[in-house]
Coordinates of C-alpha atoms in Angstrom, one line a residue:
M1 CA 61.6 152.0 163.8
I2 CA 58.0 152.1 162.6
R3 CA 57.3 151.3 158.9
Y4 CA 53.7 151.5 157.8
K5 CA 51.8 152.2 154.6
S6 CA 48.4 153.8 154.8
T7 CA 45.4 151.5 154.1
K8 CA 44.2 153.6 151.1
Q9 CA 44.4 150.5 149.0
I10 CA 44.2 150.0 145.3
R11 CA 41.0 148.3 144.1
I12 CA 40.9 144.6 143.7
E13 CA 40.7 145.0 139.8
E14 CA 44.1 146.8 139.9
F15 CA 45.8 144.0 141.9
A16 CA 48.6 142.5 139.7
A17 CA 47.8 138.8 139.9
P18 CA 49.9 136.1 138.1
F19 CA 48.9 134.7 134.7
D20 CA 46.5 137.6 134.0
M21 CA 44.2 136.1 136.6
K22 CA 40.9 137.9 137.0
M23 CA 40.3 138.7 140.7
D24 CA 36.8 138.2 142.2
P25 CA 35.6 141.3 144.1
G26 CA 33.2 139.1 146.1
N27 CA 36.0 137.0 147.6
R28 CA 35.8 136.8 151.4
W29 CA 39.4 138.2 151.9
V30 CA 38.5 141.1 149.6
K31 CA 35.4 141.9 151.6
M32 CA 37.1 141.6 155.0
A33 CA 40.0 143.8 153.8
E34 CA 37.5 146.7 153.2
V35 CA 35.8 146.5 156.6
I36 CA 38.7 146.0 159.0
P37 CA 39.9 149.3 160.6
W38 CA 43.5 148.9 159.7
D39 CA 44.8 152.3 160.6
E40 CA 43.2 152.1 164.2
L41 CA 44.7 148.7 164.7
A42 CA 48.1 149.8 163.4
G43 CA 48.0 152.7 165.9
I44 CA 47.4 150.2 168.7
Y45 CA 50.2 148.0 167.5
H46 CA 52.7 150.8 167.2
K47 CA 52.2 152.0 170.8
S48 CA 54.9 149.7 172.3
M49 CA 57.5 150.7 169.6
D50 CA 59.9 153.5 169.1
K51 CA 59.3 155.8 166.1
T52 CA 63.0 156.8 165.5
Q53 CA 65.2 154.1 166.9
G54 CA 65.7 150.4 166.0
A55 CA 65.6 148.5 162.7
P56 CA 62.4 149.1 160.6
I57 CA 59.7 146.7 161.5
K58 CA 57.4 144.8 159.2
D59 CA 54.4 146.7 158.0
A60 CA 51.7 146.5 160.7
R61 CA 48.9 145.5 158.3
I62 CA 51.0 142.5 157.0
V63 CA 51.7 141.4 160.6
L64 CA 48.1 141.9 161.8
G65 CA 46.6 140.4 158.6
A66 CA 48.8 137.4 159.0
M67 CA 47.7 136.9 162.6
I68 CA 44.0 137.1 161.4
I69 CA 44.6 134.5 158.8
K70 CA 46.4 132.2 161.2
H71 CA 43.6 132.1 163.8
M72 CA 40.7 132.1 161.3
L73 CA 42.1 129.0 159.5
R74 CA 43.8 127.5 162.7
L75 CA 47.2 127.2 161.1
D76 CA 50.6 126.9 162.7
D77 CA 53.3 129.5 162.2
R78 CA 54.9 127.9 159.1
G79 CA 51.6 126.9 157.6
V80 CA 50.2 130.5 157.5
I81 CA 53.3 131.9 155.8
E82 CA 53.1 129.2 153.2
I83 CA 49.5 129.6 152.4
I84 CA 49.9 133.4 152.1
S85 CA 52.6 132.8 149.5
E86 CA 50.2 130.6 147.5
N87 CA 47.1 132.7 147.7
P88 CA 46.8 136.1 145.9
Y89 CA 43.6 137.0 147.7
M90 CA 45.4 136.7 151.0
Q91 CA 48.1 138.9 149.7
Y92 CA 45.7 141.5 148.7
F93 CA 44.2 141.2 152.3
L94 CA 47.6 142.0 153.7
G95 CA 47.8 145.2 151.6
L96 CA 50.2 144.1 148.9
E97 CA 49.9 145.6 145.4
A98 CA 51.0 142.6 143.4
Y99 CA 51.4 138.9 143.9
T100 CA 54.7 137.6 145.1
A101 CA 55.9 134.0 145.7
D102 CA 58.3 135.2 148.4
P103 CA 57.4 134.7 152.1
V104 CA 56.0 138.0 153.7
F105 CA 58.3 137.4 156.7
S106 CA 59.9 134.6 158.6
P107 CA 57.6 132.3 160.6
S108 CA 59.8 132.8 163.7
L109 CA 58.6 136.4 163.8
F110 CA 55.3 135.3 165.2
V111 CA 57.0 134.6 168.5
A112 CA 58.0 138.2 168.9
I113 CA 54.6 139.4 167.7
R114 CA 52.7 137.5 170.3
R115 CA 55.0 138.8 173.0
R116 CA 54.6 142.3 171.7
L117 CA 50.8 142.3 171.5
G118 CA 49.8 141.1 174.9
L119 CA 46.2 140.8 176.3
E120 CA 45.8 144.7 176.8
A121 CA 46.6 145.5 173.1
F122 CA 44.6 142.5 171.9
D123 CA 41.5 143.7 173.8
Q124 CA 41.9 147.3 172.4
M125 CA 42.0 145.9 168.9
N126 CA 38.9 143.8 169.7
Q127 CA 37.1 146.9 171.0
Q128 CA 37.9 148.8 167.7
I129 CA 36.4 146.0 165.7
I130 CA 33.3 145.6 167.9
T131 CA 32.7 149.3 167.7
M132 CA 33.0 149.4 163.9
A133 CA 30.8 146.4 163.5
T134 CA 28.0 147.6 165.8
G135 CA 28.2 151.1 164.5
K136 CA 28.2 152.3 168.2
R137 CA 30.5 155.1 169.2
H138 CA 31.4 155.7 172.9
P139 CA 29.1 158.6 174.0
A140 CA 30.6 161.4 176.1
K141 CA 30.6 160.7 179.8
T142 CA 28.5 163.1 181.7
K143 CA 28.9 164.2 185.3
G144 CA 25.9 163.7 187.6
S145 CA 22.7 161.9 186.8
S146 CA 19.2 162.6 185.7
A147 CA 16.4 162.5 188.2
G148 CA 14.9 159.1 188.7
S149 CA 17.6 157.3 186.7
A150 CA 18.0 153.7 187.5
N151 CA 21.8 154.1 186.8
P152 CA 23.4 156.6 189.1
G153 CA 26.3 158.5 187.5
N154 CA 25.1 157.9 184.0
D155 CA 22.4 159.6 182.0
L156 CA 21.7 156.6 179.6
P157 CA 19.4 154.0 180.9
N158 CA 20.6 150.4 181.3
Q159 CA 20.1 148.3 178.1
G160 CA 21.4 145.2 176.5
K161 CA 22.5 141.8 177.8
L162 CA 25.9 140.8 179.1
Q163 CA 26.8 137.1 179.3
I164 CA 29.9 136.1 181.4
D165 CA 31.5 132.7 181.8
A166 CA 34.9 131.1 182.5
T167 CA 36.6 128.2 180.7
V168 CA 40.0 126.6 180.2
A169 CA 41.8 126.8 177.0
D170 CA 43.5 123.4 176.8
A171 CA 47.3 123.3 176.2
D172 CA 48.7 120.6 173.9
I173 CA 50.6 118.7 176.5
K174 CA 50.9 115.0 177.3
F175 CA 48.6 114.0 180.2
P176 CA 51.0 114.4 183.2
T177 CA 51.9 111.7 185.6
D178 CA 54.6 112.0 188.3
V179 CA 56.7 109.1 186.9
D180 CA 56.5 110.4 183.3
L181 CA 57.4 113.9 184.5
L182 CA 60.4 112.7 186.4
N183 CA 61.6 110.5 183.4
A184 CA 61.4 113.6 181.1
S185 CA 63.3 115.6 183.6
R186 CA 66.0 112.9 183.9
L187 CA 66.4 112.6 180.1
K188 CA 66.8 116.3 179.9
A189 CA 69.4 116.3 182.7
E190 CA 71.3 113.5 181.0
S191 CA 71.5 115.6 177.8
I192 CA 72.9 118.6 179.7
I193 CA 75.5 116.2 181.3
D194 CA 76.6 115.0 177.8
L195 CA 77.0 118.6 176.6
L196 CA 79.1 119.6 179.7
Y197 CA 81.2 116.5 179.3
E198 CA 82.1 117.5 175.7
K199 CA 82.7 121.1 176.7
L200 CA 85.1 120.1 179.6
G201 CA 86.8 117.4 177.5
L202 CA 86.8 115.0 180.4
T203 CA 88.3 111.4 180.0
K204 CA 85.5 109.8 182.1
K205 CA 81.9 110.6 182.0
P206 CA 80.0 110.9 185.3
R207 CA 78.1 107.8 186.2
T208 CA 74.3 108.3 185.6
Y209 CA 72.9 104.8 185.5
R210 CA 70.8 105.9 182.6
R211 CA 70.4 102.3 181.2
K212 CA 69.1 101.1 184.5
A213 CA 66.9 104.2 184.9
Q214 CA 65.4 103.8 181.4
Q215 CA 64.8 100.0 181.8
A216 CA 63.1 100.7 185.1
Y217 CA 60.9 103.3 183.6
L218 CA 60.0 101.0 180.6
N219 CA 59.1 98.1 183.0
F220 CA 56.8 100.4 184.9
S221 CA 55.2 102.0 181.8
K222 CA 54.3 98.7 180.3
K223 CA 52.2 97.6 183.3
K224 CA 48.4 98.1 182.7
N225 CA 47.4 97.7 186.3
R226 CA 49.7 99.4 188.8
S227 CA 49.3 99.3 192.6
S228 CA 50.0 102.4 194.7
R229 CA 53.1 100.7 196.1
E230 CA 54.5 100.1 192.5
V231 CA 53.8 103.8 191.6
R232 CA 55.5 105.0 194.8
N233 CA 58.5 102.7 194.2
A234 CA 58.8 104.0 190.6
I235 CA 58.6 107.7 191.8
K236 CA 61.3 106.9 194.4
A237 CA 63.6 105.3 191.9
Q238 CA 63.3 108.2 189.3
L239 CA 63.8 110.8 192.1
G240 CA 67.0 109.1 192.9
Y241 CA 68.4 109.1 189.4
L242 CA 67.3 112.7 188.8
S243 CA 68.8 113.8 192.0
R244 CA 72.2 112.2 191.1
D245 CA 72.1 113.9 187.7
I246 CA 71.5 117.3 189.1
G247 CA 74.4 116.8 191.5
H248 CA 76.7 115.9 188.6
I249 CA 75.6 119.1 186.6
H250 CA 76.4 121.4 189.6
Q251 CA 79.8 119.8 190.0
M252 CA 80.5 120.2 186.3
L253 CA 79.3 123.8 186.2
D254 CA 81.8 124.7 189.0
H255 CA 84.6 124.3 186.4
F256 CA 83.2 127.2 184.3
T257 CA 83.4 130.9 184.9
N258 CA 80.7 133.4 184.1
K259 CA 82.3 134.5 180.8
S260 CA 82.6 130.8 179.6
F261 CA 79.3 129.6 180.9
P262 CA 78.4 126.7 178.5
L263 CA 74.6 126.7 178.7
D264 CA 72.4 128.9 176.6
K265 CA 69.3 130.6 177.8
H266 CA 67.1 127.6 176.8
L267 CA 69.2 125.0 178.6
Q268 CA 69.4 127.3 181.6
K269 CA 65.7 127.4 181.7
Y270 CA 65.4 123.6 181.4
L271 CA 67.9 123.3 184.3
F272 CA 65.8 125.6 186.4
V273 CA 62.6 123.7 185.6
I274 CA 64.0 120.2 186.2
Q275 CA 65.3 121.3 189.6
H276 CA 62.0 122.7 190.6
V277 CA 60.2 119.4 189.4
H278 CA 62.7 117.4 191.5
D279 CA 61.9 119.6 194.6
Q280 CA 58.2 119.5 194.0
Q281 CA 58.0 115.7 193.5
R282 CA 60.3 115.0 196.5
E283 CA 58.0 117.2 198.6
M284 CA 54.9 115.3 197.5
Y285 CA 56.6 111.9 197.9
Q286 CA 57.8 112.6 201.4
Q287 CA 54.5 114.1 202.6
R288 CA 52.5 111.5 200.7
K289 CA 50.2 114.0 198.9
H290 CA 49.3 114.7 195.3
S291 CA 49.4 118.4 195.0
C292 CA 51.7 121.4 195.7
A293 CA 51.9 125.0 195.1
N294 CA 52.6 126.2 191.5
R295 CA 52.9 122.5 190.4
I296 CA 54.8 122.0 187.1
V297 CA 53.0 119.5 184.8
N298 CA 55.2 119.8 181.7
I299 CA 58.9 120.6 181.5
H300 CA 58.6 122.1 178.0
Q301 CA 55.7 124.4 179.1
P302 CA 56.3 125.0 182.8
H303 CA 53.8 127.8 182.9
V304 CA 50.8 125.4 182.4
R305 CA 49.0 124.7 185.6
P306 CA 46.3 122.1 186.5
I307 CA 43.0 123.8 186.7
V308 CA 40.3 122.0 188.7
R309 CA 37.0 122.3 186.9
G310 CA 34.8 119.5 188.3
K311 CA 33.2 118.8 185.0
A312 CA 31.9 115.3 184.1
G313 CA 34.7 113.3 182.6
K314 CA 37.2 116.1 183.1
Q315 CA 37.8 116.9 186.8
V316 CA 41.1 118.7 186.0
E317 CA 42.2 120.5 182.8
F318 CA 45.6 121.7 181.8
G319 CA 45.9 125.2 180.2
S320 CA 45.1 128.8 180.6
K321 CA 41.9 129.9 182.5
I322 CA 40.0 132.7 180.7
N323 CA 37.0 134.8 181.7
M324 CA 34.9 135.6 178.6
S325 CA 32.1 138.1 178.1
L326 CA 29.6 138.1 175.2
Q327 CA 28.0 141.3 174.1
D328 CA 25.7 141.5 171.2
G329 CA 27.2 138.3 169.8
Y330 CA 30.9 139.7 170.2
A331 CA 33.2 137.9 172.6
R332 CA 35.9 139.5 174.7
I333 CA 38.5 138.1 176.9
D334 CA 38.3 140.0 180.3
R335 CA 41.0 137.9 182.1
F336 CA 43.7 135.6 181.0
S337 CA 45.7 133.6 183.6
W338 CA 47.7 130.4 183.8
D339 CA 46.8 130.1 187.4
A340 CA 43.4 129.2 188.8
F341 CA 41.1 132.2 190.0
H342 CA 37.7 132.6 191.4
E343 CA 35.3 133.9 188.7
G344 CA 33.4 136.2 191.0
V345 CA 36.2 138.7 191.4
D346 CA 35.9 139.7 187.7
L347 CA 32.1 140.5 187.5
K348 CA 32.5 144.2 188.3
K349 CA 35.4 144.5 185.9
S350 CA 33.4 142.9 183.0
V351 CA 30.3 145.1 183.7
E352 CA 32.4 148.3 183.8
S353 CA 34.2 147.2 180.6
Y354 CA 30.7 146.9 179.0
R355 CA 30.0 150.4 180.1
D356 CA 33.3 151.7 178.7
L357 CA 32.5 150.3 175.3
H358 CA 28.8 151.2 175.1
G359 CA 28.5 154.2 177.4
H360 CA 25.8 152.5 179.6
Y361 CA 25.4 149.5 181.9
P362 CA 23.6 146.3 180.7
E363 CA 20.1 145.8 181.6
V364 CA 20.7 142.2 182.7
V365 CA 23.7 140.1 183.4
L366 CA 23.6 136.4 182.5
V367 CA 25.9 134.4 184.8
D368 CA 26.3 131.3 186.8
G369 CA 25.7 131.2 190.5
I370 CA 29.5 131.3 191.3
Y371 CA 29.7 135.0 190.2
L372 CA 26.8 136.0 192.5
N373 CA 28.3 136.3 196.0
R374 CA 26.6 138.9 198.4
E375 CA 29.0 141.8 197.5
N376 CA 28.4 141.3 193.7
R377 CA 24.6 141.0 194.3
K378 CA 24.5 144.3 196.2
W379 CA 26.7 146.0 193.7
L380 CA 24.4 145.0 190.7
K381 CA 21.3 146.1 192.7
D382 CA 22.8 149.5 193.3
K383 CA 23.4 149.9 189.5
G384 CA 19.9 148.8 188.7
I385 CA 21.1 145.7 186.9
R386 CA 19.2 142.4 186.9
H387 CA 20.9 139.0 187.1
T388 CA 19.8 135.4 186.4
G389 CA 20.7 134.1 189.8
K390 CA 18.3 132.7 192.4
A391 CA 17.4 135.1 195.1
L392 CA 18.8 134.3 198.6
G393 CA 16.7 133.2 201.4
R394 CA 13.1 131.9 201.2
P395 CA 11.3 131.9 198.0
A396 CA 9.1 135.2 197.5
K397 CA 5.4 134.8 198.1
L398 CA 4.4 136.9 195.1
K399 CA 3.9 134.6 192.0
K400 CA 5.3 135.6 188.8
S401 CA 3.2 135.9 185.7
P402 CA 3.6 133.3 182.8
Y403 CA 5.5 135.8 180.8
E404 CA 7.9 136.6 183.6
K405 CA 8.5 132.8 184.2
A406 CA 9.1 132.3 180.5
K407 CA 11.5 135.3 180.4
A408 CA 13.4 134.1 183.5
K409 CA 13.7 130.6 182.1
K410 CA 15.0 131.9 178.7
E411 CA 17.6 134.1 180.4
A412 CA 18.8 131.3 182.7
A413 CA 19.2 129.0 179.6
Q414 CA 21.2 131.7 177.8

């Protein structure tokens, strides 16, 4: 059930602060509260919810305001709730009428909020803020085109610059190695065995050789210089221990029925993950290779994938790959993926998204050469859009003027 109070807010002077505190109208949170289009953002937030059924939700302004504070100050879930409870200006920013020391909501609610928003709703909110900040409204789309237009299908001429680039948002995980990953999987498997042992009430615990396995791992991890043979032997040993543990888990689970299944959803996920880690590591060990499809690099965040970047000092990064576009100083995420992708496939989408927001195509697209395959070059040419890539084939015989050279150099640098 949707619960939302209109953003027709009281003035900052009327806000009931503790100890008769005089509130400053020039505070940054007060100024920001006045310019953010709260009603439009709340409408986007409510799209995925039922208006009549379910328990009443938290006020959309409180939820969205807390998310803004969290990311502006780079706080964790608990930290943002604590700082809001301590700061009357932030509470005014969230739309409250008086100061309160009580938490606005539980920090665990952020998990559901992030799942509920998603990239599409986030981008729609971003568009609302950009439209409001730039003062541009989407003009009505017209059919046909004017004579001699450089942009077929659109009466407005191309204008503005669009910058597009891809990067990786690093995930907070330990740098993965095969032995460390197998050891973490073995430890999690042993904890599952201990739980099942207690649930079944067995008189004898299955033999796991955990002490030998842990000692072998510690002996290996203490070595500074490891030969390829030592690494391979360590992987083989940990694979054997993990394989034995997984076998014990399956044998113990056979004693339970579906109604009395002892593992909750979190442990079921861990069991699923460590089995995949075992299969992937065994495949790479047997085939003597160092990569496989959908490789897991962290059992706690199995969705994280290695992204090959080829940057100096960072050949491989671990996190989500995002395709970003910059328009008039405002950034948008055009694509978010945990798997690697080729940047060139998103150029048309980014340009069309620019047109949907502004009502016209950009005059120039500033991109790296990886975006400019033959298909994308032809498509940009048909739309009358310049780009910063070098022309294919032999250099043109016509010499550019000093102004054109300086302009091309500046755009390439941008």
